[in-house]
Tab-separated table of C-alpha atoms in Angstrom:
chain	number	residue	atom	x	y	z
A	1	UNK	CA	-0.018	0.007	0.013
A	2	UNK	CA	1.471	3.300	-1.030
A	3	UNK	CA	1.391	6.522	1.026
A	4	UNK	CA	-0.324	9.305	-0.846
A	5	UNK	CA	0.774	12.937	-0.705
A	6	UNK	CA	-1.865	15.541	-1.622
A	7	UNK	CA	-0.981	19.147	-2.379
A	8	UNK	CA	-4.137	21.015	-1.472
A	9	UNK	CA	-5.583	24.222	-0.168
A	10	UNK	CA	-6.274	25.784	-3.622
A	11	UNK	CA	-9.137	25.731	-2.707
A	12	UNK	CA	-9.906	23.926	0.518
A	13	UNK	CA	-13.259	22.554	-0.760
A	14	UNK	CA	-11.457	20.582	-3.381
A	15	UNK	CA	-8.971	19.227	-0.812
A	16	UNK	CA	-11.786	18.002	1.369
A	17	UNK	CA	-13.490	16.317	-1.617
A	18	UNK	CA	-10.293	14.462	-2.463
A	19	UNK	CA	-9.718	13.432	1.137
A	20	UNK	CA	-13.255	12.214	1.827
A	21	UNK	CA	-13.777	10.509	-1.523
A	22	UNK	CA	-10.409	8.717	-1.571
A	23	UNK	CA	-11.221	7.195	1.841
A	24	UNK	CA	-14.716	6.221	0.738
A	25	UNK	CA	-13.646	4.670	-2.578
A	26	UNK	CA	-10.786	2.942	-0.811
A	27	UNK	CA	-13.122	1.309	1.666
A	28	UNK	CA	-15.609	0.339	-1.043
A	29	UNK	CA	-12.902	-1.368	-3.089
A	30	UNK	CA	-11.733	-3.647	-0.266
A	31	UNK	CA	-13.415	-6.350	1.725
A	32	UNK	CA	-11.774	-5.401	5.018
A	33	UNK	CA	-12.186	-2.040	6.716
A	34	UNK	CA	-8.951	-0.283	5.944
A	35	UNK	CA	-8.084	3.370	5.678
A	36	UNK	CA	-5.382	4.736	3.363
A	37	UNK	CA	-2.333	6.508	4.746
A	38	UNK	CA	-2.584	10.085	3.411
A	39	UNK	CA	-0.404	13.163	3.851
A	40	UNK	CA	-1.840	16.546	2.919
A	41	UNK	CA	0.016	19.792	2.567
A	42	UNK	CA	-2.510	22.594	2.519
A	43	UNK	CA	-0.978	25.735	1.018
A	44	UNK	CA	-1.906	29.336	1.510
A	45	UNK	CA	-4.349	29.710	-1.411
A	46	UNK	CA	-3.929	33.495	-1.687
A	47	UNK	CA	-0.163	33.184	-2.204
A	48	UNK	CA	-0.506	30.612	-4.993
A	49	UNK	CA	-3.449	32.358	-6.719
A	50	UNK	CA	-1.510	35.626	-6.692
A	51	UNK	CA	1.470	33.997	-8.454
A	52	UNK	CA	-0.901	32.365	-10.945
A	53	UNK	CA	-2.705	35.654	-11.622
A	54	UNK	CA	0.602	37.368	-12.350
A	55	UNK	CA	1.592	34.407	-14.503
A	56	UNK	CA	4.713	33.845	-12.407
A	57	UNK	CA	4.812	30.214	-13.389
A	58	UNK	CA	8.411	29.675	-12.242
A	59	UNK	CA	7.259	30.737	-8.809
A	60	UNK	CA	4.238	28.406	-8.917
A	61	UNK	CA	6.504	25.545	-9.918
A	62	UNK	CA	8.857	26.375	-7.033
A	63	UNK	CA	6.017	26.378	-4.499
A	64	UNK	CA	4.728	23.038	-5.751
A	65	UNK	CA	8.185	21.464	-5.897
A	66	UNK	CA	8.856	22.547	-2.326
A	67	UNK	CA	5.556	20.889	-1.303
A	68	UNK	CA	6.474	17.694	-3.053
A	69	UNK	CA	9.809	17.606	-1.188
A	70	UNK	CA	8.032	18.325	2.155
A	71	UNK	CA	5.601	15.492	1.477
A	72	UNK	CA	8.420	13.222	0.406
A	73	UNK	CA	10.252	13.949	3.722
A	74	UNK	CA	7.098	12.999	5.586
A	75	UNK	CA	6.904	9.655	3.757
A	76	UNK	CA	4.740	10.222	0.679
A	77	UNK	CA	5.354	7.902	-2.269
A	78	UNK	CA	2.911	9.255	-4.874
A	79	UNK	CA	1.835	12.899	-5.366
A	80	UNK	CA	-1.405	14.442	-6.501
A	81	UNK	CA	-2.289	18.122	-6.846
A	82	UNK	CA	-5.951	18.738	-5.893
A	83	UNK	CA	-6.357	21.647	-8.327
A	84	UNK	CA	-6.717	21.748	-12.126
A	85	UNK	CA	-5.373	25.298	-12.258
A	86	UNK	CA	-2.017	24.308	-10.773
A	87	UNK	CA	-1.614	21.787	-13.627
A	88	UNK	CA	-0.469	24.732	-15.788
A	89	UNK	CA	3.088	23.703	-14.780
A	90	UNK	CA	2.532	19.943	-14.688
A	91	UNK	CA	4.823	18.940	-17.569
A	92	UNK	CA	7.883	20.682	-16.070
A	93	UNK	CA	6.929	19.590	-12.585
A	94	UNK	CA	6.802	15.927	-13.550
A	95	UNK	CA	10.310	16.218	-15.002
A	96	UNK	CA	11.712	17.765	-11.796
A	97	UNK	CA	9.707	15.872	-9.164
A	98	UNK	CA	11.469	13.224	-7.082
A	99	UNK	CA	8.161	11.372	-6.779
A	100	UNK	CA	5.634	10.229	-9.440
A	101	UNK	CA	2.691	12.598	-9.904
A	102	UNK	CA	-0.765	11.466	-10.989
A	103	UNK	CA	-1.710	14.046	-13.599
A	104	UNK	CA	-5.427	15.071	-13.665
A	105	UNK	CA	-5.132	16.004	-17.371
A	106	UNK	CA	-4.086	12.465	-18.294
A	107	UNK	CA	-6.999	11.008	-16.304
A	108	UNK	CA	-9.545	13.193	-18.099
A	109	UNK	CA	-7.866	12.541	-21.465
A	110	UNK	CA	-8.029	8.778	-20.904
A	111	UNK	CA	-11.716	8.974	-20.020
A	112	UNK	CA	-12.554	11.057	-23.113
A	113	UNK	CA	-10.581	8.725	-25.425
A	114	UNK	CA	-12.112	5.593	-23.877
A	115	UNK	CA	-15.557	7.008	-24.631
A	116	UNK	CA	-14.535	8.105	-28.097
A	117	UNK	CA	-15.710	11.667	-27.483
A	118	UNK	CA	-14.551	14.114	-30.235
A	119	UNK	CA	-15.819	17.515	-29.085
A	120	UNK	CA	-16.119	18.502	-25.415
A	121	UNK	CA	-17.444	21.523	-23.484
A	122	UNK	CA	-15.143	22.705	-20.707
A	123	UNK	CA	-16.429	24.583	-17.699
A	124	UNK	CA	-14.299	25.889	-14.846
A	125	UNK	CA	-12.556	28.977	-13.477
A	126	UNK	CA	-11.450	31.593	-15.966
A	127	UNK	CA	-7.728	30.930	-15.597
A	128	UNK	CA	-8.008	27.193	-16.387
A	129	UNK	CA	-10.345	27.771	-19.356
A	130	UNK	CA	-8.370	30.642	-20.938
A	131	UNK	CA	-4.922	29.177	-20.515
A	132	UNK	CA	-5.594	26.102	-22.638
A	133	UNK	CA	-4.678	23.716	-19.807
A	134	UNK	CA	-7.153	20.993	-20.844
A	135	UNK	CA	-7.445	22.091	-24.504
A	136	UNK	CA	-3.752	21.444	-25.144
A	137	UNK	CA	-3.747	18.041	-23.550
A	138	UNK	CA	-6.995	16.917	-25.311
A	139	UNK	CA	-5.829	18.417	-28.589
A	140	UNK	CA	-2.963	15.928	-28.770
A	141	UNK	CA	-5.601	13.372	-29.839
A	142	UNK	CA	-7.466	15.897	-32.008
A	143	UNK	CA	-10.220	16.267	-29.495
A	144	UNK	CA	-11.864	19.653	-29.918
A	145	UNK	CA	-12.523	21.719	-26.783
A	146	UNK	CA	-15.241	24.342	-26.586
A	147	UNK	CA	-15.399	26.963	-23.792
A	148	UNK	CA	-18.242	29.406	-22.965
A	149	UNK	CA	-17.872	32.940	-24.372
A	150	UNK	CA	-15.775	35.409	-22.382
A	151	UNK	CA	-18.701	37.176	-20.639
A	152	UNK	CA	-20.060	33.843	-19.456
A	153	UNK	CA	-16.599	32.778	-18.241
A	154	UNK	CA	-16.418	36.035	-16.235
A	155	UNK	CA	-19.847	35.309	-14.764
A	156	UNK	CA	-18.820	31.759	-13.729
A	157	UNK	CA	-15.642	33.126	-12.199
A	158	UNK	CA	-17.675	35.486	-10.046
A	159	UNK	CA	-19.895	32.594	-8.944
A	160	UNK	CA	-16.882	30.498	-7.875
A	161	UNK	CA	-15.150	33.375	-6.006
A	162	UNK	CA	-16.067	34.120	-3.299
A	163	UNK	CA	-19.345	32.181	-2.871
A	164	UNK	CA	-18.718	28.579	-4.108
A	165	UNK	CA	-15.147	28.682	-2.841
A	166	UNK	CA	-16.678	29.021	0.649
A	167	UNK	CA	-19.263	26.290	-0.065
A	168	UNK	CA	-22.175	28.718	-0.558
A	169	UNK	CA	-24.619	27.622	-3.303
A	170	UNK	CA	-27.136	30.268	-4.369
A	171	UNK	CA	-30.196	28.986	-6.304
A	172	UNK	CA	-30.189	31.824	-8.859
A	173	UNK	CA	-26.504	31.137	-9.647
A	174	UNK	CA	-27.392	27.472	-10.122
A	175	UNK	CA	-29.925	28.541	-12.776
A	176	UNK	CA	-27.435	30.864	-14.363
A	177	UNK	CA	-24.730	28.183	-14.789
A	178	UNK	CA	-27.253	25.718	-16.193
A	179	UNK	CA	-28.406	28.378	-18.696
A	180	UNK	CA	-24.831	29.039	-19.838
A	181	UNK	CA	-24.171	25.313	-20.351
A	182	UNK	CA	-27.399	24.704	-22.216
A	183	UNK	CA	-26.909	27.772	-24.393
A	184	UNK	CA	-23.383	26.717	-25.398
A	185	UNK	CA	-24.510	23.144	-26.133
A	186	UNK	CA	-27.226	24.562	-28.396
A	187	UNK	CA	-25.009	26.992	-30.236
A	188	UNK	CA	-22.219	24.489	-30.848
A	189	UNK	CA	-23.291	21.321	-32.623
A	190	UNK	CA	-22.228	17.765	-31.704
A	191	UNK	CA	-20.806	18.372	-28.258
A	192	UNK	CA	-20.247	14.869	-26.769
A	193	UNK	CA	-19.780	15.696	-23.082
A	194	UNK	CA	-19.337	18.357	-20.434
A	195	UNK	CA	-16.071	18.422	-18.459
A	196	UNK	CA	-16.197	20.147	-15.038
A	197	UNK	CA	-12.607	21.259	-14.322
A	198	UNK	CA	-13.174	23.208	-11.034
A	199	UNK	CA	-14.298	21.043	-8.141
A	200	UNK	CA	-16.315	23.856	-6.641
A	201	UNK	CA	-18.646	23.767	-9.688
A	202	UNK	CA	-19.741	20.219	-8.907
A	203	UNK	CA	-21.487	21.709	-5.883
A	204	UNK	CA	-23.757	23.733	-8.129
A	205	UNK	CA	-24.238	21.500	-11.182
A	206	UNK	CA	-26.778	18.660	-11.042
A	207	UNK	CA	-25.588	16.063	-13.576
A	208	UNK	CA	-29.239	14.951	-14.096
A	209	UNK	CA	-30.072	18.397	-15.436
A	210	UNK	CA	-27.329	18.313	-18.104
A	211	UNK	CA	-28.544	16.845	-21.434
A	212	UNK	CA	-25.137	15.285	-22.253
A	213	UNK	CA	-22.746	13.009	-20.300
A	214	UNK	CA	-20.691	14.816	-17.576
A	215	UNK	CA	-17.078	14.154	-16.644
A	216	UNK	CA	-16.033	15.595	-13.266
A	217	UNK	CA	-12.279	15.904	-13.544
A	218	UNK	CA	-11.749	15.454	-9.802
A	219	UNK	CA	-13.765	12.245	-9.859
A	220	UNK	CA	-11.709	10.564	-12.614
A	221	UNK	CA	-8.592	11.803	-10.864
A	222	UNK	CA	-9.644	10.262	-7.530
A	223	UNK	CA	-10.566	6.989	-9.263
A	224	UNK	CA	-7.102	6.678	-10.727
A	225	UNK	CA	-5.469	7.659	-7.367
A	226	UNK	CA	-7.281	4.900	-5.505
A	227	UNK	CA	-6.194	2.334	-8.146
A	228	UNK	CA	-2.604	3.485	-7.812
A	229	UNK	CA	-2.503	3.362	-4.021
A	230	UNK	CA	-3.912	-0.163	-4.049
A	231	UNK	CA	-1.271	-1.439	-6.480
A	232	UNK	CA	1.282	-3.510	-4.663
B	1	UNK	CA	2.820	32.529	11.153
B	2	UNK	CA	3.444	28.983	12.320
B	3	UNK	CA	2.921	25.816	10.215
B	4	UNK	CA	0.437	23.475	11.837
B	5	UNK	CA	0.758	19.705	11.766
B	6	UNK	CA	-2.476	17.757	12.302
B	7	UNK	CA	-2.469	14.054	13.127
B	8	UNK	CA	-5.816	12.861	11.821
B	9	UNK	CA	-7.775	10.043	10.305
B	10	UNK	CA	-9.169	8.754	13.620
B	11	UNK	CA	-11.820	9.383	12.376
B	12	UNK	CA	-11.798	11.249	9.091
B	13	UNK	CA	-14.917	13.313	9.961
B	14	UNK	CA	-13.073	14.911	12.827
B	15	UNK	CA	-10.042	15.634	10.596
B	16	UNK	CA	-12.295	17.411	8.082
B	17	UNK	CA	-13.923	19.460	10.844
B	18	UNK	CA	-10.531	20.611	12.100
B	19	UNK	CA	-9.313	21.448	8.651
B	20	UNK	CA	-12.413	23.391	7.540
B	21	UNK	CA	-12.952	25.186	10.817
B	22	UNK	CA	-9.301	26.211	11.289
B	23	UNK	CA	-9.337	27.813	7.805
B	24	UNK	CA	-12.667	29.576	8.519
B	25	UNK	CA	-11.678	30.890	11.960
B	26	UNK	CA	-8.307	31.980	10.605
B	27	UNK	CA	-9.956	34.013	7.838
B	28	UNK	CA	-12.465	35.535	10.262
B	29	UNK	CA	-9.705	36.616	12.634
B	30	UNK	CA	-7.710	38.576	10.039
B	31	UNK	CA	-8.544	41.538	7.874
B	32	UNK	CA	-6.835	40.236	4.786
B	33	UNK	CA	-7.716	37.010	3.032
B	34	UNK	CA	-5.052	34.606	4.180
B	35	UNK	CA	-5.019	30.879	4.480
B	36	UNK	CA	-2.978	28.982	7.062
B	37	UNK	CA	-0.252	26.575	6.042
B	38	UNK	CA	-1.397	23.167	7.314
B	39	UNK	CA	0.097	19.693	7.109
B	40	UNK	CA	-2.114	16.725	7.813
B	41	UNK	CA	-1.063	13.117	8.348
B	42	UNK	CA	-4.105	10.910	8.019
B	43	UNK	CA	-3.449	7.551	9.690
B	44	UNK	CA	-5.072	4.203	9.010
B	45	UNK	CA	-7.859	4.431	11.612
B	46	UNK	CA	-8.316	0.668	11.894
B	47	UNK	CA	-4.669	0.189	12.877
B	48	UNK	CA	-4.795	2.800	15.605
B	49	UNK	CA	-8.192	1.755	16.949
B	50	UNK	CA	-7.022	-1.869	17.150
B	51	UNK	CA	-4.030	-0.880	19.294
B	52	UNK	CA	-6.267	1.258	21.484
B	53	UNK	CA	-8.846	-1.550	21.897
B	54	UNK	CA	-6.076	-3.921	22.980
B	55	UNK	CA	-4.747	-1.212	25.249
B	56	UNK	CA	-1.321	-1.404	23.594
B	57	UNK	CA	-0.586	2.154	24.630
B	58	UNK	CA	3.153	1.914	23.974
B	59	UNK	CA	2.265	1.059	20.377
B	60	UNK	CA	-0.199	3.982	20.144
B	61	UNK	CA	2.478	6.304	21.444
B	62	UNK	CA	4.949	4.938	18.874
B	63	UNK	CA	2.525	5.494	15.994
B	64	UNK	CA	1.801	9.086	17.140
B	65	UNK	CA	5.469	9.890	17.739
B	66	UNK	CA	6.345	8.652	14.233
B	67	UNK	CA	3.590	10.902	12.838
B	68	UNK	CA	4.990	13.899	14.743
B	69	UNK	CA	8.406	13.207	13.280
B	70	UNK	CA	6.962	12.880	9.793
B	71	UNK	CA	5.128	16.192	10.141
B	72	UNK	CA	8.242	17.833	11.591
B	73	UNK	CA	10.287	16.683	8.546
B	74	UNK	CA	7.659	18.270	6.300
B	75	UNK	CA	7.937	21.595	8.142
B	76	UNK	CA	5.325	21.512	10.916
B	77	UNK	CA	6.061	23.671	13.974
B	78	UNK	CA	3.089	22.911	16.215
B	79	UNK	CA	1.242	19.592	16.526
B	80	UNK	CA	-2.414	18.789	17.229
B	81	UNK	CA	-4.105	15.401	17.396
B	82	UNK	CA	-7.641	15.579	16.018
B	83	UNK	CA	-8.923	12.808	18.360
B	84	UNK	CA	-9.824	12.870	22.060
B	85	UNK	CA	-9.246	9.118	22.311
B	86	UNK	CA	-5.614	9.340	21.277
B	87	UNK	CA	-5.051	11.747	24.188
B	88	UNK	CA	-4.806	8.682	26.446
B	89	UNK	CA	-1.028	8.882	25.869
B	90	UNK	CA	-0.735	12.735	25.777
B	91	UNK	CA	1.337	13.216	28.962
B	92	UNK	CA	4.078	10.895	27.796
B	93	UNK	CA	3.835	12.059	24.216
B	94	UNK	CA	4.377	15.701	25.225
B	95	UNK	CA	7.529	14.682	27.087
B	96	UNK	CA	8.960	12.852	24.073
B	97	UNK	CA	7.735	15.065	21.234
B	98	UNK	CA	10.302	17.196	19.422
B	99	UNK	CA	7.476	19.750	18.726
B	100	UNK	CA	4.970	21.435	21.072
B	101	UNK	CA	1.555	19.747	21.141
B	102	UNK	CA	-1.705	21.602	21.814
B	103	UNK	CA	-3.500	19.317	24.239
B	104	UNK	CA	-7.301	19.130	23.852
B	105	UNK	CA	-7.694	18.208	27.549
B	106	UNK	CA	-6.008	21.443	28.622
B	107	UNK	CA	-8.297	23.464	26.312
B	108	UNK	CA	-11.439	21.913	27.808
B	109	UNK	CA	-10.135	22.224	31.308
B	110	UNK	CA	-9.367	25.937	30.772
B	111	UNK	CA	-12.898	26.513	29.457
B	112	UNK	CA	-14.530	24.717	32.412
B	113	UNK	CA	-12.421	26.580	34.944
B	114	UNK	CA	-13.050	29.963	33.295
B	115	UNK	CA	-16.768	29.331	33.534
B	116	UNK	CA	-16.465	28.105	37.101
B	117	UNK	CA	-18.264	24.833	36.326
B	118	UNK	CA	-18.022	22.270	39.117
B	119	UNK	CA	-19.832	19.209	37.798
B	120	UNK	CA	-19.876	18.247	34.094
B	121	UNK	CA	-21.527	15.531	31.988
B	122	UNK	CA	-19.225	13.846	29.517
B	123	UNK	CA	-20.488	12.244	26.298
B	124	UNK	CA	-18.338	10.460	23.723
B	125	UNK	CA	-17.184	7.073	22.575
B	126	UNK	CA	-16.926	4.305	25.167
B	127	UNK	CA	-13.156	4.168	25.263
B	128	UNK	CA	-12.718	7.857	26.062
B	129	UNK	CA	-15.433	7.796	28.693
B	130	UNK	CA	-14.413	4.653	30.492
B	131	UNK	CA	-10.663	5.335	30.537
B	132	UNK	CA	-10.931	8.525	32.578
B	133	UNK	CA	-9.184	10.600	29.903
B	134	UNK	CA	-11.154	13.765	30.670
B	135	UNK	CA	-12.110	12.889	34.230
B	136	UNK	CA	-8.461	12.699	35.381
B	137	UNK	CA	-7.550	16.038	33.853
B	138	UNK	CA	-10.649	17.832	35.163
B	139	UNK	CA	-10.279	16.173	38.574
B	140	UNK	CA	-7.009	18.026	39.160
B	141	UNK	CA	-9.126	21.090	39.879
B	142	UNK	CA	-11.743	19.019	41.789
B	143	UNK	CA	-14.188	19.197	38.934
B	144	UNK	CA	-16.557	16.255	39.084
B	145	UNK	CA	-17.217	14.331	35.862
B	146	UNK	CA	-20.430	12.339	35.286
B	147	UNK	CA	-20.780	9.797	32.499
B	148	UNK	CA	-23.938	7.980	31.270
B	149	UNK	CA	-24.512	4.468	32.624
B	150	UNK	CA	-22.784	1.594	30.890
B	151	UNK	CA	-25.762	0.483	28.792
B	152	UNK	CA	-26.206	4.009	27.502
B	153	UNK	CA	-22.479	4.301	26.719
B	154	UNK	CA	-22.726	1.073	24.712
B	155	UNK	CA	-25.707	2.470	22.833
B	156	UNK	CA	-23.857	5.679	22.010
B	157	UNK	CA	-20.876	3.656	20.851
B	158	UNK	CA	-23.065	1.770	18.416
B	159	UNK	CA	-24.468	5.038	17.095
B	160	UNK	CA	-20.972	6.385	16.442
B	161	UNK	CA	-19.659	3.200	14.758
B	162	UNK	CA	-20.407	2.655	11.969
B	163	UNK	CA	-23.093	5.276	11.161
B	164	UNK	CA	-21.901	8.632	12.503
B	165	UNK	CA	-18.262	7.759	11.716
B	166	UNK	CA	-19.425	7.698	8.055
B	167	UNK	CA	-21.406	10.920	8.420
B	168	UNK	CA	-24.825	9.200	8.555
B	169	UNK	CA	-27.283	10.839	10.982
B	170	UNK	CA	-30.413	8.788	11.686
B	171	UNK	CA	-33.362	10.698	13.267
B	172	UNK	CA	-34.269	7.995	15.745
B	173	UNK	CA	-30.662	7.866	16.989
B	174	UNK	CA	-30.770	11.660	17.409
B	175	UNK	CA	-33.794	11.190	19.692
B	176	UNK	CA	-32.055	8.398	21.549
B	177	UNK	CA	-28.940	10.446	22.368
B	178	UNK	CA	-31.035	13.387	23.471
B	179	UNK	CA	-33.036	11.127	25.781
B	180	UNK	CA	-29.830	9.687	27.347
B	181	UNK	CA	-28.479	13.189	27.959
B	182	UNK	CA	-31.717	14.537	29.444
B	183	UNK	CA	-32.162	11.447	31.632
B	184	UNK	CA	-28.665	11.745	33.049
B	185	UNK	CA	-29.067	15.474	33.720
B	186	UNK	CA	-32.300	14.732	35.584
B	187	UNK	CA	-30.856	11.890	37.645
B	188	UNK	CA	-27.699	13.736	38.649
B	189	UNK	CA	-28.317	17.079	40.280
B	190	UNK	CA	-26.375	20.316	39.603
B	191	UNK	CA	-24.694	19.406	36.353
B	192	UNK	CA	-23.257	22.651	34.977
B	193	UNK	CA	-22.525	21.707	31.383
B	194	UNK	CA	-22.330	18.957	28.773
B	195	UNK	CA	-18.944	18.184	27.183
B	196	UNK	CA	-18.969	16.465	23.806
B	197	UNK	CA	-15.670	14.622	23.492
B	198	UNK	CA	-16.184	12.816	20.160
B	199	UNK	CA	-16.482	15.121	17.183
B	200	UNK	CA	-18.872	12.791	15.385
B	201	UNK	CA	-21.457	13.405	18.115
B	202	UNK	CA	-21.699	17.098	17.280
B	203	UNK	CA	-23.328	15.990	14.010
B	204	UNK	CA	-26.239	14.507	15.914
B	205	UNK	CA	-26.606	16.812	18.937
B	206	UNK	CA	-28.409	20.123	18.575
B	207	UNK	CA	-27.043	22.439	21.228
B	208	UNK	CA	-30.404	24.306	21.316
B	209	UNK	CA	-32.138	21.154	22.504
B	210	UNK	CA	-29.779	20.679	25.465
B	211	UNK	CA	-31.063	22.420	28.643
B	212	UNK	CA	-27.498	23.240	29.901
B	213	UNK	CA	-24.475	24.894	28.295
B	214	UNK	CA	-22.550	22.696	25.821
B	215	UNK	CA	-18.777	22.546	25.357
B	216	UNK	CA	-17.676	20.914	22.120
B	217	UNK	CA	-14.119	19.804	22.861
B	218	UNK	CA	-13.025	20.068	19.220
B	219	UNK	CA	-14.313	23.662	19.062
B	220	UNK	CA	-12.348	24.873	22.049
B	221	UNK	CA	-9.328	22.986	20.713
B	222	UNK	CA	-9.635	24.647	17.280
B	223	UNK	CA	-10.028	28.034	18.928
B	224	UNK	CA	-6.784	27.619	20.813
B	225	UNK	CA	-5.004	26.265	17.689
B	226	UNK	CA	-5.931	29.367	15.647
B	227	UNK	CA	-4.653	31.674	18.396
B	228	UNK	CA	-1.384	29.750	18.543
B	229	UNK	CA	-0.790	29.833	14.757
B	230	UNK	CA	-1.418	33.576	14.710
B	231	UNK	CA	1.136	34.262	17.406
B	232	UNK	CA	4.337	35.769	16.054
């Protein structure tokens, strides 16, 4: 059984989802009652977000690399970053990391390819959507990514921060997001699935209300993580 | 700002409460938006509980001491254990720990003394209640501790494991716990307050329904933790 190191705190809601769900899936996948050994480093979100906003990616990489080394010192054997946004530096980070990292982009990519989807709708915070984080990875297999228009992205961003980030779900915002998704699906033809890239948005999106299949990036990530920990 | 190391996983619900609430209280106590730097080591609950059940306290101490050292290697400066039960070994652990530990028993004791309470009702899992963990600490100031009778303790234990431990609150069990508390308050005269020692029980106990003041041990612990991190 491998010890998992989670880099979290960006934001805390996502970290809690990873922690809770890994334990639940772990218990469901075994006959005995066993809990995984997990180490979490929860960073100061404001510090990381500031560096990301200023596009100081070298600094972001430094912060994450320091976290990986801290977690390694504490006994971690595999690393995951509980934030899509931080995956902006994942390729370089994987090269420099002393420990293997389970990449959320690979997990989503695998799921899309397995389902033979060709055109996906991405929804998430404005940084992740406008910096081609998922688009670039999916594009390697000629999968086309659609994002909402810039005004809608701005609107979603304001729904995530500060409300959703603090776990507050407002009913009118729930309607608003659903409207944006449905509008984009209607305008663009042949969208195969919706990919939720910011964990906070899963709080406000009911999969039953979406007319196409939904991939929650954190869920496919967590699934892969549990399989990896259980490997001998 | 000090880096906090949390030993958690026993159980996971308590760990999540500590994590969430420390971040919330931290943000409320500052003008700027700042998140604390937290390290969590989440242990395999089954392994620890087994050692506790067999009363292998040397082994429990070893597991906790190893965790403290792991967290220290990762950069932690203060330690907390997010479990009342594990405080059975706290006196020895404090002597051997390379880092200061914020002791939940001291936090509860301080609160009781500040309020000048003389006779308290303890409610929690059967191990904590029957091993005098809180009683001994409170007794140093001649504070009398009352616990429910053994059949009621057994009943509470079965409500915590496995339901509450997994976050499942059943309405009839909520009624049951309330009845046990009210019955004990009625039988014993002059009880000043109720102390909830197992975090899971706060999920099922509405403080408004309790006719006397309630001290949630995790809450006073978290309060003290936030004050300590903020100290220069």
